[in-house]
Structure formats: structure tokens, C-alpha cells
Amino acid sequence: MQSETPIFAMILKRLLRLALGDKGYDLPFGSDADRNFLLLLVALMSFLAVLACAGTLSLRAMTERWSTGLENKITIEIRTQSPEGEILSPDSIKLETEKVAGVLDKNPAIQNFRVMDEHEIKRLVAPWIGEDFSFEDIPMPGLIAVELKTASPEALDSLTAIVTGASPAARVDTHREWLQDILRFVKTLQGVALMVALIVAVTTITAISSGVRARMAIYRNQVEILHLIGATDSYIARQFQWHAIIIALLGSLIGTLAGVAVTGLIIVLSGQGSVTLIPEISMSAVNLAAFLSLPLLACVISGTTARFTVLRTLSQMP
Amino acid sequence: MIRFDKVGFRYESGPDILSGIDVHIRAGSYHFLTGPSGSGKTSLLSLMYLGHRPTRGNLHMFDHNVGLLPRERLFEIRQRIGIVFQDFRLLEHMSAFDNVALPLRILNRPEKEIRNNVAELLDWVGLGDSKDKLPPTLSGGQQQRIAIARAVIARPKLLLADEPTGNLDDTIGFRLMNLFEQLNRMGTTIVIATHNTHIMEKFGHPRLILAGGKLTLETPTEAPLTGQLKHAV
């Protein structure tokens, strides 16, 4: 570890000299104890941002999978009760189901459809009412799984009209209602993630800005000397700006790597479970790029904040 | 070069430090600025290096009215001025070399040129061996020489110095005064605030005498006179 520090410091110094045109700092930032606090803060903020980002990406993957999987699929149910309240016999239900299947067969908007048989229906309802039941005891509805070519609202409306025309006991279930509930919930979660990202950004901006102001007070004498011997505001601002950028780069790299590691751990752990409702968070190249762009964003936010703060403070000097 | 036109100055709501200063310091001239302690010499110099702006009257420098010039453009004037502060005001975390190099770096001069010029000047002021030392490890006299080297390194058009020989023995003091003479011969306008009558007598330049907030001019061969300076050295 000890042999790594000088190399790391050297690379940083190089970066810095490159950025400042082989000049280094004119202000004594090296002896700055406040730097570690900012470094830790930026690291924590980046860590939080990665988790928020991972959450959002996973939610997006989840909604996409559900929406694309379900939007073309509908279920037609032949209810056990007619609209007039009359209980239908299993035979009549079968008849009504066949009637509906007949109209579906001729409909060009249908990709394919499948009338579910008793076993299938039994398997579907088994988790709720158990496997030991007979169709004679409980009236069971008829179910037809339909896949549409396109799921436009007009196509759905015309299909509903046709199906209910063929059998008044038929009801078209587009899955939309419960899907919409879930989508609404997901949107709320995404809003929360966005809010976390905003809080992270605002906290970073506030911390950098107050850190820069404190430093300007500490180094007021030095800043004044630079100012009086002809340094432009921009020259002085650059010193603080690069200092902030280096801190942001270091802090956010640490935070981002920790965040990616924790996300990776969650992926591994969730892969071991059997909860199929939660889609796997995949670490695709795009997602990884999104995570790795965080340090860049942190540098931009920190550099801009520092520059703006210094220029504003300098404008109060003669 | 510098024209004071009924200039007055005070710190915020304090009493007037300077009032009715009316003087023209021509390009290429050399003046001593003298007067009792607390007479406002440092404040007058501070107006000239734009550490403050006049609270009354007009101050013209390098053909600009500094009261009207936007602050974003004041650096253009500051970059043409070399200052030796009474308390040196060196950057203590920086080596002697880097302190002297600072004005050139601010002017974005090539690093090679900076290295050569700074090394040469440090040798000349007798600090070639101390170039890597930090100011706090050097004596008062050595720090003062660094401050002077920093003030002259960028060949300023105007050199302002506040007691530049205060901490120096006579040999080094005269040597640096000779440097100022050379710079003046090359066209640099010089104003040196000093108490040192010995130096003022030896070099014989006109004296700006500040007392009670008012400025008068005294030339070594003539009787004191007030008002605009017609004398250019």
C-alpha cells in the first residue's frame, strides 16, 4: 500500500500540472484538512447516486418486460353468470365459449387464440381454492387466451363489441387495469429515485460551494496577493476549480466503485432467490457506462460550482 | 502615467486619510514618497496599485480613469505594476523561486523563459542558493529581496515600493537601489516610499512629502512646491 501512494500522487500531480499548464497550485491546498471531509461526502453522494441509478434502471427493465409481455395479450372470460343474473350451466358456458371462439377465428386482428381446457383452468385457480375440487361443485368460467396483432385501443374496442355481441356473458380482460396500477407504482418509485438524485446533486453543490467559500476565507491573504499582482479572476478561480475537480474525481470514483460493487452483490444475491416478480438487474454495457459517467458528472458539478463561487466572492474585491 | 485629480480617500466611514491630492507623476520619473508615520504613504501607494479606489476625485493611470474602469479590466493595469509591500506579502507555502516566478506565470510566459529569468534574477539579488527555500525559513532581509525580485521580474512599467530597504544592510540596500536606478533608466516609472533620508540624499530624486493628508513636492535643488509636478527625472 505504501509503495502505491507515491505513484498515485504522482499521477494526480501530473494530471494537475497538465490541467494547469505545468503550474501546480498557487494556493496551499495540499495542507488542507477540510479536503478529506469533502472527499468522503462526494464518495457517499456518488454511492447513493449509483444505488438510485441502479434502482431506476432495474425498474425500467421491469416495466418494459411487463408491458411488452402483456400489451398484446388479452383474456376473454365467459362468466358463470349472465348479465341478467342467471347462473349458467357448465354446458352453456362451454357453448358460449365456442360461440366466442367462432367469431375470434374469423377476426383478422387476432394473431392466435387458445381456449383453455379444464386442466389448465384448474391449474390456474389451484393456488386459491386448492386442487381437490370438482367442476360440478363450483361453476367455472370459460377462458380464452388471445394474442392480438396490434393492441391499439380501437382494435380492443371493436374486439370487445364483437365478443360481447357473440356472447353477452363474455368479458374482455386487457390486463390494463392492474398493469396500470403497477406502472403507477413503478413511476412513483422512479420519482423517488429521481428525488434522491436531485438531493445528492444539491447536497454536493452546497458542500462544494461552502467548502470553497471557507477556503477563500482561509486563503484570503494569498488570494489578495494574487489579485494585486495582476491575476485575473479566472486565473484564481481555476485554482479552486481544479482542486474541486480532483476531489470530486477521487471521491466519486471511490463512491461509484463501492456502489457498483454493492449493486453487483445484490444481483448475485437476487439470482439465488426464487422471487420471479423482481426482474434481474442486468449489468449491461449501457448501465455500466451510466454508472461510470457519474464521476464525470461529479467533476462537472464540482468544477462549475467552485468556479461560480470563487468568481462571485472575487467580484466583491476592489 | 499617474494623475491624481483632487483625490480623497478614507476607509469606509472612517476619517479622511488623504484629501485633495493633486499630482501628476510622469512616465519615466522617479520619486521618493516620504512623510511621518501614519501620514498615509501606504494608503497612497495602495491607490496606485489599485488595492483601493479613491473615495473622491479622479485617479488616472495608464490613461484610464480607474474610478470608471470596470473591475474586470483592472488587472490590465495591475499587470503593468510591480509592487514591493512593506510586509513583503510572499506566499509562504511556495519556494523563493516560485514566488519570484508568479508574475510571469500569471502572464502565461513559457516555462523555459521563466526558469532562466528567475534563476538569473535570484542570483543577482544573492539568493541563487536559496531558490528552493520557503520564505519563513529565510531572514527578513532575504524575504525582502525576494519581494523586490518578484516586483521587478516582469519588467513593470511602474514600480511601487513601500520601505523596500527597511530590513537590508546598507550594502545590499544600495545595490537594490541601483537596480531601481537601472530600471528607471530603462523607462520604468518609480515611486518609493521611504523614511531613509540617507538613501534619499544619496540618490537625489524629487520627494513627494505627505503630511496631514496633503501632498507636497520637494526637489533636492529647489524650494518645496505644491501642485502638479512638472519635473520628470
XYZ file of C-alpha atoms in Angstrom:
551
model
C 0.000 0.000 0.000
C 2.814 2.327 0.920
C 4.515 1.938 -2.409
C 1.266 2.738 -4.219
C 0.674 6.114 -2.647
C 3.556 7.998 -4.279
C 2.660 6.612 -7.721
C -0.943 7.628 -7.236
C 0.108 11.053 -6.002
C 2.432 11.366 -8.967
C -0.326 10.582 -11.466
C -2.541 13.126 -9.762
C 0.206 15.713 -9.799
C 0.728 15.063 -13.477
C -2.968 15.448 -14.169
C -2.984 18.635 -12.223
C 0.094 20.057 -13.885
C -1.376 19.168 -17.232
C -4.605 20.902 -16.364
C -2.876 23.991 -15.043
C -0.294 24.259 -17.778
C 2.625 22.925 -15.740
C 1.998 25.309 -12.878
C 0.520 23.405 -9.972
C -1.431 25.391 -7.406
C -0.542 28.894 -6.265
C -2.591 28.303 -3.126
C -1.611 25.943 -0.294
C -4.377 23.362 -0.870
C -2.035 20.489 -0.076
C -2.212 21.163 3.650
C -5.974 21.334 3.632
C -7.630 19.163 6.302
C -11.096 20.072 5.041
C -10.342 18.198 1.829
C -10.896 14.785 3.415
C -14.369 15.758 4.564
C -15.334 16.824 1.041
C -13.794 13.674 -0.377
C -15.864 11.497 1.959
C -19.008 13.470 1.239
C -18.608 13.213 -2.536
C -17.874 9.480 -2.173
C -21.060 8.933 -0.125
C -23.138 11.007 -2.506
C -21.824 9.067 -5.510
C -22.559 5.795 -3.710
C -26.163 6.902 -3.141
C -26.441 8.084 -6.740
C -25.293 4.696 -8.034
C -27.884 2.895 -5.914
C -30.625 5.286 -7.077
C -29.457 4.835 -10.662
C -29.412 1.020 -10.327
C -32.913 1.122 -8.852
C -34.231 3.241 -11.706
C -32.611 1.070 -14.365
C -33.991 -2.089 -12.775
C -37.479 -0.590 -12.548
C -37.311 0.461 -16.177
C -36.277 -3.070 -17.208
C -39.136 -4.440 -15.131
C -41.819 -2.191 -16.648
C -40.530 -2.803 -20.149
C -40.635 -6.541 -19.661
C -44.123 -6.449 -18.242
C -45.537 -4.013 -20.763
C -44.090 -5.670 -23.842
C -45.021 -9.089 -22.485
C -48.593 -8.194 -21.764
C -49.730 -5.453 -24.065
C -50.680 -7.718 -26.961
C -52.228 -10.341 -24.764
C -55.797 -10.354 -23.547
C -58.000 -12.863 -21.817
C -61.654 -13.429 -22.640
C -63.699 -14.750 -19.777
C -67.105 -16.383 -20.225
C -68.651 -15.585 -16.888
C -70.658 -18.078 -14.907
C -73.495 -15.600 -14.630
C -75.323 -13.969 -17.499
C -75.800 -10.171 -17.402
C -79.361 -10.856 -16.250
C -78.078 -12.701 -13.154
C -78.888 -16.178 -14.416
C -76.355 -18.878 -13.381
C -75.109 -20.676 -16.450
C -74.625 -24.412 -16.505
C -71.191 -25.821 -17.413
C -72.641 -26.906 -20.733
C -73.977 -23.450 -21.565
C -70.612 -21.958 -20.601
C -68.953 -24.376 -22.982
C -71.418 -23.407 -25.700
C -70.898 -19.694 -25.146
C -67.113 -20.236 -25.202
C -67.369 -21.998 -28.531
C -69.500 -19.168 -29.900
C -66.844 -16.635 -28.940
C -64.093 -18.859 -30.348
C -66.064 -18.959 -33.580
C -66.023 -15.175 -34.009
C -62.375 -14.965 -32.994
C -61.479 -17.457 -35.685
C -62.754 -15.130 -38.371
C -61.259 -11.967 -36.932
C -58.165 -10.731 -38.864
C -56.867 -8.705 -35.868
C -56.152 -11.913 -33.940
C -52.678 -13.405 -34.119
C -53.729 -16.554 -32.323
C -56.012 -17.732 -29.540
C -56.358 -20.727 -27.327
C -59.359 -21.998 -25.421
C -58.143 -23.164 -22.032
C -59.222 -26.617 -21.058
C -60.377 -27.778 -17.646
C -56.921 -28.879 -16.545
C -55.420 -25.555 -17.387
C -58.106 -23.612 -15.568
C -57.787 -25.942 -12.636
C -54.041 -25.336 -12.508
C -54.633 -21.566 -12.622
C -57.106 -21.478 -9.772
C -55.438 -24.197 -7.691
C -53.348 -21.764 -5.643
C -56.572 -20.128 -4.403
C -59.037 -22.905 -3.956
C -56.847 -25.996 -3.760
C -56.626 -28.960 -6.103
C -59.294 -31.136 -4.590
C -62.394 -29.758 -6.157
C -64.768 -30.812 -8.822
C -66.176 -28.604 -11.576
C -69.591 -29.802 -10.627
C -69.274 -28.184 -7.178
C -68.227 -24.755 -8.367
C -69.242 -23.171 -11.612
C -66.042 -22.424 -13.554
C -65.814 -19.693 -16.199
C -64.583 -20.351 -19.694
C -61.240 -18.752 -20.537
C -59.720 -17.915 -23.903
C -56.136 -16.603 -24.130
C -55.845 -14.276 -27.112
C -52.818 -12.680 -28.734
C -53.535 -9.666 -30.895
C -51.553 -8.475 -33.887
C -51.630 -4.919 -32.582
C -53.076 -3.731 -29.293
C -54.452 -0.335 -30.322
C -57.400 0.934 -28.256
C -59.589 0.882 -31.424
C -58.754 -2.781 -32.108
C -59.563 -3.634 -28.490
C -62.866 -1.719 -28.585
C -64.017 -3.407 -31.800
C -62.978 -6.811 -30.477
C -64.887 -6.196 -27.229
C -68.004 -5.296 -29.266
C -67.706 -8.382 -31.429
C -67.072 -10.709 -28.479
C -69.881 -9.357 -26.288
C -72.137 -9.424 -29.366
C -71.426 -13.101 -29.786
C -71.947 -13.857 -26.109
C -73.377 -11.408 -23.538
C -71.654 -13.420 -20.774
C -68.212 -12.707 -22.267
C -65.888 -10.160 -20.727
C -62.658 -8.936 -22.265
C -59.804 -8.535 -19.765
C -56.992 -6.479 -21.247
C -54.739 -6.695 -18.133
C -54.535 -2.973 -18.467
C -56.153 -2.127 -15.173
C -53.782 -3.985 -12.925
C -50.821 -3.262 -15.185
C -51.629 0.418 -14.912
C -51.657 0.172 -11.130
C -48.242 -1.409 -11.184
C -46.940 1.113 -13.690
C -48.217 3.911 -11.477
C -46.391 2.381 -8.509
C -43.222 1.989 -10.556
C -43.469 5.618 -11.686
C -43.714 6.696 -8.048
C -40.597 4.688 -7.231
C -38.819 6.252 -10.192
C -39.858 9.667 -8.905
C -38.350 8.795 -5.529
C -35.106 7.727 -7.238
C -35.045 10.981 -9.190
C -35.578 12.896 -5.973
C -32.652 11.037 -4.358
C -30.509 12.002 -7.371
C -31.610 15.643 -7.009
C -30.883 15.659 -3.275
C -27.467 14.169 -3.996
C -26.728 16.882 -6.582
C -27.968 19.719 -4.364
C -26.011 18.414 -1.349
C -22.842 18.161 -3.433
C -23.302 21.668 -4.825
C -23.957 23.111 -1.348
C -20.989 21.315 0.214
C -18.565 22.281 -2.564
C -19.791 25.853 -2.575
C -19.495 26.295 1.206
C -16.147 24.473 1.156
C -14.854 26.888 -1.479
C -16.160 29.883 0.467
C -14.439 28.644 3.632
C -11.207 28.146 1.695
C -11.429 31.603 0.202
C -11.721 32.985 3.729
C -8.751 30.890 4.918
C -6.609 31.904 1.935
C -7.890 35.438 1.681
C -4.409 36.892 2.087
C -2.974 34.663 -0.640
C -5.908 35.321 -2.963
C -5.449 39.060 -2.398
C -1.743 38.851 -3.260
C -2.509 37.016 -6.500
C -5.215 39.558 -7.239
C -2.923 42.556 -6.612
C -0.039 41.284 -8.690
C -2.319 41.030 -11.687
C -4.006 37.606 -11.627
C -7.363 37.663 -13.385
C -10.459 36.371 -11.585
C -10.436 33.484 -13.979
C -6.833 32.578 -13.075
C -7.706 32.500 -9.364
C -10.963 30.632 -9.980
C -9.072 28.000 -11.949
C -7.034 27.124 -8.859
C -10.141 26.379 -6.795
C -11.896 24.781 -9.729
C -9.185 22.218 -10.352
C -8.866 21.496 -6.664
C -12.617 20.788 -6.529
C -12.456 18.674 -9.696
C -9.658 16.496 -8.337
C -11.569 15.959 -5.070
C -14.759 15.163 -6.991
C -12.949 12.749 -9.293
C -11.333 10.881 -6.421
C -14.417 10.877 -4.190
C -16.846 9.878 -6.905
C -14.564 7.122 -8.203
C -14.445 5.623 -4.713
C -18.214 6.055 -4.214
C -19.129 4.764 -7.670
C -16.932 1.690 -7.408
C -18.398 0.902 -3.973
C -21.913 1.442 -5.372
C -21.271 -0.806 -8.376
C -19.827 -3.460 -6.051
C -22.925 -3.363 -3.813
C -25.222 -3.479 -6.859
C -23.262 -6.471 -8.139
C -23.706 -8.148 -4.785
C -27.479 -7.540 -4.947
C -27.549 -9.074 -8.449
C -25.738 -12.166 -7.216
C -27.976 -12.477 -4.161
C -31.227 -11.908 -6.119
C -30.123 -14.536 -8.652
C -30.060 -17.082 -5.842
C -33.630 -16.375 -4.724
C -36.803 -17.563 -6.381
C -38.715 -14.296 -6.389
C -39.645 -14.083 -10.030
C -41.574 -10.827 -9.697
C -38.319 -8.869 -9.339
C -36.597 -8.774 -12.691
C -32.877 -9.322 -12.587
C -30.782 -6.144 -12.595
C -28.507 -6.720 -15.502
C -25.103 -5.008 -15.585
C -25.206 -4.295 -19.286
C -22.597 -2.127 -21.024
C -25.099 0.726 -21.155
C -25.824 0.507 -17.438
C -22.155 0.324 -16.624
C -21.495 3.362 -18.809
C -24.285 5.200 -16.984
C -22.633 4.387 -13.642
C -19.201 5.370 -14.862
C -20.448 8.677 -16.202
C -21.223 9.629 -12.587
C -17.627 10.662 -11.749
C -17.651 12.801 -14.884
C -20.896 14.411 -13.788
C -19.485 14.919 -10.275
C -16.437 16.657 -11.774
C -18.592 18.938 -13.910
C -20.878 19.821 -10.981
C -17.953 20.430 -8.597
C -15.821 22.374 -11.055
C -18.684 24.614 -12.119
C -19.829 25.204 -8.529
C -16.294 26.080 -7.386
C -15.703 28.436 -10.295
C -19.034 30.191 -9.847
C -18.499 30.567 -6.074
C -14.975 31.992 -6.470
C -15.988 34.436 -9.200
C -18.862 35.671 -7.066
C -16.645 36.134 -3.992
C -13.904 37.838 -6.050
C -16.395 40.278 -7.503
C -16.607 41.812 -4.032
C -12.873 42.639 -4.057
C -11.750 46.035 -5.407
C 1.367 57.749 -16.168
C -0.405 58.573 -12.893
C -2.590 61.627 -12.421
C -4.331 62.398 -9.135
C -7.102 64.910 -9.564
C -8.405 66.191 -6.190
C -8.284 62.643 -4.898
C -9.551 61.866 -1.412
C -9.558 58.549 0.384
C -10.886 57.056 3.583
C -11.579 53.553 4.860
C -15.354 53.024 4.904
C -16.849 55.535 7.335
C -13.508 56.449 8.956
C -11.840 59.872 8.813
C -10.185 61.137 5.622
C -6.732 59.632 5.249
C -5.960 61.601 2.112
C -7.640 64.677 0.729
C -7.205 66.979 -2.247
C -4.278 65.010 -3.680
C -3.474 66.729 -6.940
C -0.369 65.456 -8.644
C 0.902 64.186 -11.957
C 3.604 61.552 -11.966
C 5.007 61.385 -15.458
C 6.149 58.282 -17.269
C 9.817 57.586 -16.658
C 10.027 59.684 -13.494
C 11.473 58.612 -10.144
C 10.074 59.876 -6.847
C 10.568 59.200 -3.215
C 7.390 59.287 -1.165
C 8.082 60.339 2.378
C 6.380 61.721 5.439
C 5.820 60.931 9.098
C 4.488 57.540 10.173
C 0.740 57.298 9.745
C 0.671 60.120 7.202
C -0.956 57.855 4.608
C 2.024 56.763 2.474
C 0.826 53.166 2.365
C -2.720 54.293 1.520
C -1.433 56.482 -1.297
C 0.605 53.588 -2.686
C -2.416 51.322 -2.313
C -4.417 53.687 -4.527
C -1.636 53.459 -7.097
C -1.538 49.650 -7.136
C -5.358 49.567 -7.163
C -5.638 47.936 -3.770
C -8.347 50.537 -3.204
C -10.188 53.003 -5.354
C -10.392 56.717 -4.470
C -13.429 57.740 -2.437
C -13.306 61.216 -4.014
C -11.796 62.798 -7.096
C -10.338 61.107 -10.148
C -7.308 58.903 -10.459
C -5.969 58.314 -13.942
C -3.452 55.546 -14.523
C -2.079 54.488 -17.874
C -4.679 56.752 -19.493
C -7.586 55.067 -17.723
C -9.789 56.640 -15.087
C -9.617 53.845 -12.522
C -12.834 55.003 -10.880
C -14.722 54.361 -14.101
C -12.896 51.269 -15.342
C -14.929 48.094 -14.741
C -13.254 45.866 -12.152
C -12.846 43.049 -14.701
C -10.362 45.272 -16.551
C -8.297 46.470 -13.581
C -5.944 43.503 -13.994
C -4.686 45.083 -17.235
C -3.302 47.964 -15.152
C -2.131 45.744 -12.274
C -0.123 43.587 -14.671
C 1.922 46.659 -15.600
C 2.783 47.438 -11.979
C 5.423 45.867 -9.747
C 4.821 46.194 -6.017
C 7.114 45.689 -3.051
C 4.903 45.532 0.028
C 6.213 46.743 3.357
C 5.428 43.346 4.893
C 6.605 41.577 1.680
C 3.404 39.532 1.312
C 5.170 36.462 -0.042
C 3.268 33.198 -0.496
C 4.739 31.223 2.370
C 3.993 27.755 1.033
C 5.911 28.492 -2.162
C 9.655 28.381 -2.706
C 11.593 31.595 -3.272
C 11.801 30.612 -6.942
C 8.046 30.136 -7.338
C 7.306 33.398 -5.529
C 9.501 35.312 -7.947
C 8.113 33.355 -10.919
C 4.486 34.111 -10.011
C 4.012 37.336 -12.044
C 5.417 35.618 -15.142
C 3.171 32.602 -14.643
C 0.184 34.885 -14.284
C 1.240 36.427 -17.610
C 1.397 32.888 -19.009
C 5.018 33.165 -20.121
C 6.751 29.978 -21.349
C 8.165 27.899 -18.508
C 11.645 27.872 -20.053
C 11.793 31.650 -20.128
C 10.527 31.727 -16.539
C 13.230 29.309 -15.371
C 16.051 31.296 -16.969
C 14.894 34.758 -15.938
C 14.030 33.852 -12.374
C 17.280 31.966 -11.791
C 19.274 34.891 -13.174
C 17.475 37.467 -11.029
C 17.741 35.343 -7.887
C 21.481 35.029 -8.482
C 21.689 38.772 -8.937
C 19.958 39.502 -5.618
C 22.272 36.971 -3.961
C 19.661 34.280 -3.350
C 20.680 31.783 -6.018
C 21.416 29.188 -3.359
C 18.119 29.727 -1.550
C 15.787 29.384 -4.511
C 14.138 26.224 -3.168
C 13.692 27.536 0.364
C 10.352 28.608 1.743
C 10.086 32.259 2.823
C 9.530 31.512 6.539
C 12.934 29.814 6.648
C 14.675 32.928 5.292
C 15.753 36.097 7.126
C 13.802 39.369 6.856
C 16.396 40.776 4.507
C 16.285 37.720 2.259
C 12.485 37.829 2.140
C 12.646 41.481 1.204
C 14.966 40.689 -1.689
C 12.520 38.019 -2.902
C 9.731 40.567 -2.691
C 11.794 43.020 -4.759
C 12.701 40.320 -7.297
C 9.003 39.418 -7.624
C 8.160 43.076 -8.199
C 10.674 43.584 -10.996
C 10.747 40.180 -12.733
C 8.043 41.067 -15.278
C 9.707 44.416 -16.165
C 6.836 46.561 -14.926
C 6.117 49.982 -16.374
C 5.568 51.279 -12.844
C 7.373 50.122 -9.732
C 5.875 50.928 -6.344
C 7.849 50.061 -3.245
C 6.941 50.543 0.397
C 10.118 50.813 2.502
C 11.984 48.393 0.220
C 15.293 48.734 2.063
C 13.923 48.693 5.589
C 15.348 45.297 6.502
C 18.516 45.464 4.487
C 22.035 46.482 5.429
C 23.440 49.440 3.563
C 25.474 47.388 1.054
C 22.528 45.309 -0.139
C 20.221 48.315 0.222
C 22.344 50.414 -2.121
C 22.728 47.543 -4.512
C 18.954 47.230 -4.807
C 18.574 50.974 -5.094
C 20.987 50.750 -8.001
C 18.723 48.118 -9.551
C 15.847 50.596 -9.296
C 18.059 53.243 -10.918
C 18.821 50.878 -13.791
C 15.139 50.031 -14.222
C 14.341 53.733 -14.212
C 16.931 54.385 -16.896
C 15.266 51.667 -18.970
C 11.983 53.567 -18.685
C 10.266 52.221 -15.563
C 8.465 54.860 -13.527
C 9.373 54.520 -9.866
C 7.740 55.618 -6.628
C 9.472 54.534 -3.430
C 8.009 55.185 -0.020
C 10.832 55.533 2.470
C 11.953 57.113 5.719
C 15.600 56.644 4.889
C 16.989 60.178 4.446
C 20.418 58.738 3.771
C 19.145 56.989 0.653
C 17.013 59.957 -0.420
C 20.018 62.253 -0.176
C 22.327 59.880 -1.980
C 20.025 59.331 -4.935
C 18.627 62.848 -5.010
C 15.266 62.237 -6.646
C 12.283 64.548 -6.088
C 10.384 63.870 -2.893
C 6.649 63.693 -2.511
C 6.046 64.685 1.075
C 2.827 63.546 2.658
C 1.694 65.221 5.863
C -1.766 65.734 7.315
C -3.349 64.015 4.312
C -1.846 66.593 1.911
C 0.896 66.062 -0.617
C 3.712 68.473 -1.437
C 6.687 68.120 -3.747
C 10.251 68.903 -2.843
C 13.089 68.689 -5.294
C 16.638 68.415 -3.960
C 17.773 71.633 -5.656
C 14.617 73.717 -5.408
C 12.374 75.003 -2.645
C 9.280 72.846 -1.865
C 6.353 73.458 -4.172
C 2.869 72.101 -4.357
C 0.552 71.198 -7.145
C 1.252 69.455 -10.380
C 4.684 68.039 -10.892
C 6.409 69.391 -13.924
C 9.602 67.673 -13.086
C 10.374 64.387 -14.779
C 13.529 62.574 -13.858
